[in-house]
Each structure stands twice: as structure tokens, then as C-alpha cells.
Short mmCIF file of C-alpha atoms and ligand atoms in Angstrom, two decimals:
data_model
loop_
_atom_site.label_atom_id
_atom_site.label_comp_id
_atom_site.label_asym_id
_atom_site.label_seq_id
_atom_site.Cartn_x
_atom_site.Cartn_y
_atom_site.Cartn_z
CA UNK I 11 19.98 -5.29 -10.97
CA UNK I 12 17.39 -4.37 -9.18
CA UNK I 13 13.99 -5.74 -9.43
CA UNK I 14 10.22 -5.71 -8.77
CA UNK I 15 9.80 -9.21 -8.35
CA UNK I 16 5.17 -9.38 -7.76
CA UNK I 17 2.46 -6.71 -6.72
CA UNK I 18 0.46 -6.94 -3.49
CA UNK I 19 -2.56 -5.21 -2.07
CA UNK I 20 -4.10 -4.31 1.17
CA UNK I 21 -5.81 -2.84 4.19
CA UNK I 22 -3.81 -0.73 5.86
CA UNK I 23 -6.69 -0.02 8.72
CA UNK I 24 -5.67 0.68 12.46
CA UNK I 25 -8.47 -2.37 14.01
CA UNK I 26 -6.14 -4.45 12.22
CA UNK I 27 -3.15 -3.90 13.95
CA UNK I 28 -4.71 -4.05 17.46
CA UNK I 29 -6.31 -7.01 16.34
CA UNK I 30 -2.53 -8.03 16.17
CA UNK I 31 -1.69 -7.18 18.50
CA UNK I 32 -4.56 -8.62 20.87
CA UNK I 33 -3.75 -12.05 19.30
CA UNK I 34 -7.70 -12.29 17.55
CA UNK I 35 -6.56 -14.31 15.10
CA UNK I 36 -8.41 -17.04 15.54
CA UNK I 37 -12.01 -14.65 16.66
CA UNK I 38 -14.71 -16.04 14.49
CA UNK I 39 -14.78 -11.79 13.07
CA UNK I 40 -11.25 -12.09 12.23
CA UNK I 41 -10.83 -15.78 11.38
CA UNK I 42 -11.97 -14.93 7.51
CA UNK I 43 -9.75 -11.54 7.01
CA UNK I 44 -6.05 -13.29 8.08
CA UNK I 45 -7.45 -16.65 5.79
CA UNK I 46 -6.83 -14.15 2.96
CA UNK I 47 -3.07 -13.09 3.54
CA UNK I 48 -1.37 -16.54 3.81
CA UNK I 49 -1.05 -17.35 0.76
CA UNK I 50 0.26 -14.18 0.32
CA UNK I 51 2.80 -15.02 3.74
CA UNK I 52 3.72 -17.95 1.63
CA UNK I 53 5.18 -16.20 -1.08
CA UNK I 54 7.09 -13.68 1.10
CA UNK I 55 8.56 -17.10 2.97
CA UNK I 56 9.39 -18.46 -0.89
CA UNK I 57 10.39 -15.71 -2.54
CA UNK I 58 12.60 -14.04 0.54
CA UNK I 59 12.02 -10.39 -1.50
CA UNK I 60 14.94 -7.81 -0.38
CA UNK I 61 13.27 -4.49 0.07
CA UNK I 62 9.33 -3.52 0.68
CA UNK I 63 8.21 -0.32 -0.83
CA UNK I 64 5.13 0.46 1.07
CA UNK I 65 2.85 2.97 -1.15
CA UNK I 66 0.81 3.89 1.80
CA UNK I 67 -1.00 7.88 2.33
CA UNK I 68 -0.95 9.05 6.26
CA UNK I 69 -2.98 10.56 7.94
CA UNK I 70 -1.56 13.65 10.28
CA UNK I 71 1.75 11.36 11.91
CA UNK I 72 3.49 12.84 9.38
CA UNK I 73 1.93 15.12 7.73
CA UNK I 74 -0.39 17.25 9.38
CA UNK I 75 -2.87 19.55 7.24
CA UNK I 76 -0.46 21.96 7.49
CA UNK I 77 1.69 21.10 4.86
CA UNK I 78 0.34 17.68 2.73
CA UNK I 79 2.99 16.59 -0.19
CA UNK I 80 0.70 14.85 -3.28
CA UNK I 81 3.93 12.05 -2.77
CA UNK I 82 6.47 12.17 -0.49
CA UNK I 83 9.15 9.14 0.27
CA UNK I 84 11.60 8.19 2.53
CA UNK I 85 15.46 8.41 1.91
CA UNK I 86 16.36 7.19 5.17
CA UNK I 87 17.36 4.18 7.25
CA UNK I 88 15.20 4.21 8.93
CA UNK I 89 11.96 4.31 10.09
CA UNK I 90 9.88 4.97 13.57
CA UNK I 91 6.43 4.84 14.67
CA UNK I 92 4.44 6.56 16.81
CA UNK I 93 1.46 6.41 19.32
CA UNK I 94 -1.16 7.79 16.22
CA UNK I 95 -4.19 7.91 19.28
CA UNK I 96 -5.67 4.34 17.39
CA UNK I 97 -3.77 1.95 20.72
CA UNK I 98 -1.46 0.12 18.19
CA UNK I 99 1.75 -1.16 19.92
CA UNK I 100 5.14 1.54 19.12
CA UNK I 101 7.15 -1.40 16.45
CA UNK I 102 10.76 -2.07 16.42
CA UNK I 103 12.51 0.50 13.74
CA UNK I 104 11.46 -0.67 10.36
CA UNK I 105 15.20 -0.57 7.76
CA UNK I 106 15.86 1.81 5.39
CA UNK I 107 17.99 2.10 2.99
CA UNK I 108 18.90 5.22 2.25
CA UNK I 109 21.22 4.58 -0.76
CA UNK I 110 18.66 2.71 -3.34
CA UNK I 111 15.83 5.48 -2.27
CA UNK I 112 17.97 8.58 -3.75
CA UNK I 113 18.70 6.08 -6.70
CA UNK I 114 14.64 5.56 -7.17
CA UNK I 115 14.29 9.09 -6.15
CA UNK I 116 16.81 11.27 -8.77
CA UNK I 117 15.32 8.72 -11.24
CA UNK I 118 11.70 9.58 -10.38
CA UNK I 119 12.82 13.23 -10.67
CA UNK I 120 14.49 12.81 -13.79
CA UNK I 121 11.45 11.38 -15.07
CA UNK I 122 9.20 13.87 -14.18
CA UNK I 123 7.38 12.86 -11.40
CA UNK I 124 8.17 15.65 -8.71
CA UNK I 125 8.60 14.30 -5.48
CA UNK I 126 8.94 15.22 -1.81
CA UNK I 127 12.26 13.51 -0.23
CA UNK I 128 11.70 12.97 3.66
CA UNK I 129 15.02 11.79 5.49
CA UNK I 130 12.81 12.05 8.61
CA UNK I 131 9.69 10.19 8.24
CA UNK I 132 7.21 9.52 10.78
CA UNK I 133 5.11 6.16 9.09
CA UNK I 134 1.78 5.41 10.40
CA UNK I 135 -0.57 2.82 10.07
CA UNK I 136 -1.08 3.15 6.23
CA UNK I 137 1.94 1.63 6.65
CA UNK I 138 2.13 -0.45 9.60
CA UNK I 139 -0.63 -2.36 9.41
CA UNK I 140 1.11 -3.69 5.80
CA UNK I 141 4.57 -4.75 7.04
CA UNK I 142 2.46 -6.99 10.61
CA UNK I 143 0.05 -8.08 7.86
CA UNK I 144 3.02 -9.41 5.55
CA UNK I 145 5.97 -10.90 9.07
CA UNK I 146 4.49 -10.28 12.10
CA UNK I 147 6.46 -13.71 12.72
CA UNK I 148 9.39 -13.25 12.74
CA UNK I 149 12.21 -12.33 14.97
CA UNK I 150 12.22 -9.30 13.30
CA UNK I 151 11.67 -7.78 10.33
CA UNK I 152 13.21 -9.13 7.18
CA UNK I 153 12.98 -6.73 4.33
CA UNK I 154 14.45 -2.94 4.34
CA UNK I 155 11.56 -0.36 3.39
CA UNK I 156 10.81 2.66 1.75
CA UNK I 157 7.98 4.14 2.37
CA UNK I 158 6.00 6.33 -0.22
CA UNK I 159 2.72 8.26 0.41
CA UNK I 160 0.39 9.19 -1.59
CA UNK I 161 -1.46 12.56 0.18
CA UNK I 162 -5.46 10.73 0.05
CA UNK I 163 -6.44 13.06 2.05
CA UNK I 164 -6.32 16.63 2.27
CA UNK I 165 -7.62 18.25 -1.11
CA UNK I 166 -6.97 18.14 -4.35
CA UNK I 167 -5.65 15.24 -5.40
CA UNK I 168 -4.19 13.26 -7.35
CA UNK I 169 -6.03 10.04 -9.19
CA UNK I 170 -5.56 7.17 -10.61
CA UNK I 171 -3.87 7.86 -13.52
CA UNK I 172 -1.81 9.77 -12.41
CA UNK I 173 -0.62 7.13 -9.52
CA UNK I 174 -0.99 4.30 -12.68
CA UNK I 175 1.93 6.50 -14.03
CA UNK I 176 3.75 7.18 -11.49
CA UNK I 177 3.98 4.09 -11.03
CA UNK I 178 5.53 3.21 -14.22
CA UNK I 179 8.42 5.50 -13.60
CA UNK I 180 8.86 4.35 -9.83
CA UNK I 181 9.25 0.89 -12.11
CA UNK I 182 12.33 1.99 -14.49
CA UNK I 183 13.51 3.85 -11.52
CA UNK I 184 14.41 0.28 -9.42
CA UNK I 185 15.08 -1.45 -12.61
CA UNK I 186 17.76 1.16 -13.24
CA UNK I 187 19.99 0.30 -10.15
CA UNK I 188 22.68 -1.96 -9.93
CA UNK I 189 23.01 -3.24 -7.33
CA UNK I 190 21.10 -7.11 -7.66
CA UNK I 191 17.86 -6.62 -5.12
CA UNK I 192 14.48 -7.74 -5.14
CA UNK I 193 12.37 -5.23 -4.59
CA UNK I 194 7.72 -5.95 -3.80
CA UNK I 195 5.30 -3.54 -4.23
CA UNK I 196 2.50 -2.68 -1.85
CA UNK I 197 -0.35 -1.13 -1.81
CA UNK I 198 -1.91 -0.29 1.21
CA UNK I 199 -5.50 1.49 0.88
CA UNK I 200 -9.74 0.82 0.61
CA UNK I 201 -11.96 -0.54 -0.60
CA UNK I 202 -14.60 0.86 -0.35
CA UNK I 203 -15.19 4.18 2.87
CA UNK I 204 -16.79 6.79 3.98
CA UNK I 205 -15.55 7.68 8.48
CA UNK I 206 -18.22 10.74 8.67
CA UNK I 207 -21.46 12.69 7.08
CA UNK I 208 -24.18 11.02 6.12
CA UNK I 209 -23.27 9.07 3.53
CA UNK I 210 -20.26 6.99 6.96
CA UNK I 211 -19.93 3.42 7.04
CA UNK I 212 -20.83 2.92 2.95
CA UNK I 213 -19.27 -0.69 1.36
CA UNK I 214 -20.09 -0.56 -2.03
CA UNK I 215 -19.19 -4.82 -2.95
CA UNK I 216 -19.29 -4.17 -6.18
CA UNK I 217 -18.31 -1.85 -5.98
CA UNK I 218 -15.06 -2.78 -4.75
CA UNK I 219 -15.13 -6.00 -6.76
CA UNK I 220 -14.89 -4.38 -9.72
CA UNK I 221 -12.38 -1.95 -8.99
CA UNK I 222 -10.07 -5.53 -7.74
CA UNK I 223 -10.79 -6.83 -11.02
CA UNK I 224 -9.67 -3.74 -12.87
CA UNK I 225 -6.41 -3.23 -11.27
CA UNK I 226 -5.28 -6.72 -12.24
CA UNK I 227 -7.21 -6.66 -16.06
CA UNK I 228 -7.56 -3.41 -17.28
CA UNK I 229 -6.16 -0.70 -14.89
CA UNK I 230 -7.15 1.39 -18.42
CA UNK I 231 -10.71 1.39 -17.20
CA UNK I 232 -9.61 2.18 -13.47
CA UNK I 233 -7.64 5.49 -15.02
CA UNK I 234 -10.68 6.09 -16.08
CA UNK I 235 -12.05 6.97 -12.68
CA UNK I 236 -12.66 10.79 -12.14
CA UNK I 237 -11.95 10.93 -8.17
CA UNK I 238 -15.33 11.88 -8.29
CA UNK I 239 -16.51 8.63 -9.89
CA UNK I 240 -14.43 6.64 -6.81
CA UNK I 241 -15.90 8.90 -3.70
CA UNK I 242 -19.76 8.41 -5.35
CA UNK I 243 -19.72 4.79 -5.62
CA UNK I 244 -16.82 3.59 -3.39
CA UNK I 245 -16.40 6.72 -0.56
CA UNK I 246 -14.27 10.33 0.52
CA UNK I 247 -12.49 7.28 1.82
CA UNK I 248 -12.48 4.75 -0.79
CA UNK I 249 -10.24 7.41 -2.69
CA UNK I 250 -7.40 4.97 -0.44
CA UNK I 251 -8.17 2.72 -4.17
CA UNK I 252 -6.02 4.98 -5.77
CA UNK I 253 -2.84 4.01 -4.32
CA UNK I 254 -2.86 0.64 -4.93
CA UNK I 255 -2.78 2.00 -9.37
CA UNK I 256 0.71 2.72 -8.36
CA UNK I 257 1.77 -0.86 -7.42
CA UNK I 258 -0.34 -2.30 -11.10
CA UNK I 259 2.06 0.65 -12.48
CA UNK I 260 4.92 -0.99 -11.55
CA UNK I 261 4.17 -4.18 -13.30
CA UNK I 262 3.64 -4.94 -16.72
CA UNK I 263 0.73 -4.85 -18.88
CA UNK I 264 -0.06 -8.31 -17.52
CA UNK I 265 0.18 -9.69 -14.60
CA UNK I 266 -0.34 -13.00 -13.08
CA UNK I 267 -3.00 -13.29 -9.93
CA UNK I 268 -1.03 -15.87 -7.60
CA UNK I 269 -3.70 -14.75 -4.78
CA UNK I 270 -7.00 -12.90 -4.25
CA UNK I 271 -9.18 -12.77 -1.16
CA UNK I 272 -11.86 -10.34 -1.06
CA UNK I 273 -13.78 -9.84 2.75
CA UNK I 274 -16.06 -6.93 4.05
CA UNK I 275 -16.87 -5.59 5.85
CA UNK I 276 -13.95 -4.47 8.60
CA UNK I 277 -14.24 -1.99 10.94
CA UNK I 278 -16.07 -0.21 8.06
CA UNK I 279 -14.71 -1.12 4.97
CA UNK I 280 -14.95 -3.56 2.22
CA UNK I 281 -11.01 -5.21 2.59
CA UNK I 282 -9.42 -6.95 -0.26
CA UNK I 283 -5.89 -8.77 -1.06
CA UNK I 284 -3.81 -9.58 -4.30
CA UNK I 285 -0.88 -10.83 -5.04
CA UNK I 286 1.20 -9.85 -8.59
CA UNK I 287 3.79 -10.84 -10.49
CA UNK I 288 4.93 -9.70 -13.67
CA UNK I 289 4.12 -12.20 -16.95
CA UNK I 290 5.53 -10.95 -19.49
CA UNK I 291 9.54 -11.40 -18.72
C1 LIG D 306 -10.39 3.07 9.31
C2 LIG D 306 -10.51 2.88 7.74
C3 LIG D 306 -9.08 3.70 7.08
O1 LIG D 306 -8.26 3.83 5.85
C4 LIG D 306 -8.50 4.24 7.97
O2 LIG D 306 -7.25 5.30 7.88
C5 LIG D 306 -8.51 4.44 9.81
C6 LIG D 306 -9.63 3.48 10.08
C7 LIG D 306 -11.44 1.98 9.40
O3 LIG D 306 -12.32 1.43 9.44
O4 LIG D 306 -11.76 2.24 10.90
FE1 LIG D 307 -6.88 4.99 6.18
#
């Protein structure tokens, strides 16, 4: 049986990709940010997951504004990134697992989560930066992947509550796969940021911390936050935090916090790291 062994959250911003590509991890600006990932990398090295579900939003590389699915997932054996104009290098291809993906898609759709399935999918910084943060020091990607894209760009958007429900269905989907497999789920994006308009540069540390606490201990509160509530506090792009709720829904109601870290600012954002495991077995 496949099993979700833990959940991680992380920022996905392109500046992190460039900092890694340029080996700036120990620069004063970056040092504390990257230090926040050491316990996560250690845990991953110990538990050795077989597959990572990366919950991210595409920012215009694979889905442009003319065609934007609310929830889409990769059903391929390989995924590649491509130049987005930020200077992040092209990375070695990421392994997929098409039979696993199709199982997950079928289970989700049977549970009422009407997924868009993609047999071809370019993955952008929302996916590649978290992969590099977790595993860049290794000679090759040690996990297979399932890219799980949530539209957080083109309104109308889905909600924190819906993402939480989808996460619960995702857990059922994964844990009904007959093959033994250790799966980790990574929610990416956030935290507060707004990249345009009068409020560009907005970061709300207090709200970020409140969301991180609620995601761990009181996901129902996060579900009660409307998209307007989130965008008023966290900025228009701060809405990316709803993707963390897919990760949270895929874990048990109570979770163990193995690691928690927050740092602001990184580029224009507050950046949060959580490492959670199921506490009800
Ligand atoms: C930044 C944040 C994002 O979420 C993103 O997708 C691109 C850039 C930033 O703050 O630099
Ligand atoms: Fe983003």
C-alpha cells in the first residue's frame, strides 16, 4: 500500500532558484533562509520517500491565461522545466510515475474532484525550486514526482476550504494504491506577497505566522478564511497559501510538527517552512 509519510511546506520563488544556481546560500541575505531547510533535508535523507507530490501553481509556463484549469495533475513518466525568463537553469528531467498518477486521477474523479489530466506538462519555478531546495545536492533526483497544479493566478480561484477537501481526497487516492510506496506531499508558495499595484511589496508577518499556526493546529480556521480575507491581509499573490491546505488535508487531523521556520523578507515574500507527520496511525 502507498502511504503519505509526511507533509512539507515551502516558498517557491524564482530568486531562491537563482541563489542556488549561483551558490549564494551562505551570503548574509540568504544564510538564515537556507538554514531553515536543513532539518527537512535531513528528514528526507532518513525516510527516503519514493515519490513527491508537489502542489504548486503554474505561473504561465504550461498554462497561459487562455487555458487555466482549476486543478490539474501530471500523468506522465517525465516532466521538464523550461526557461521562464528568470535565469533559472534548465534542470535534469524529473521522473514521473504515470500508472500511479492515473490511479490517483481515477480515485479523485470518483470522489468528485474533477481533475484535468496532463500527459505532457512543463513544470515551472513553483515546482522546480522546491525540488531543488529538497534534493539539489544529490547526483540525481531521488524521488519520482507527481506535479499537482492549482490555479492561483486567473480569477475566479478555488478556496482554502476546497483545497483542504481536495487534500483529503488525495490521501484516500494515494492510500488506495496497492504498491508499497512512501509518498511525501509538498505544498508550495506564499506566504504574504503582492507583486503589483499600490500595495506591491506588502508582507504581513503577523498574518503569516497566524496562518502557519492555524494550518498546523486549526485547519478549520484557515478554511474559514475567504479569498478576500486572505488577499486583504496577505496580498493578491499571498493567496498561494491555499495550496498549503492541499498538503494539510492529505495528513491526519492531528499532526506532529517536526520543524517550523519563518523568514521575511525573501524577495517580496514571507517564507515559511513546515515539516509535519501524521500523529494518528
Ligand atoms: C515572487 C513570488 C512568487 O510567488 C512568484 O511566483 C514569483 C516571484 C517574488 O516575490 O519574487
Ligand atoms: Fe508564485
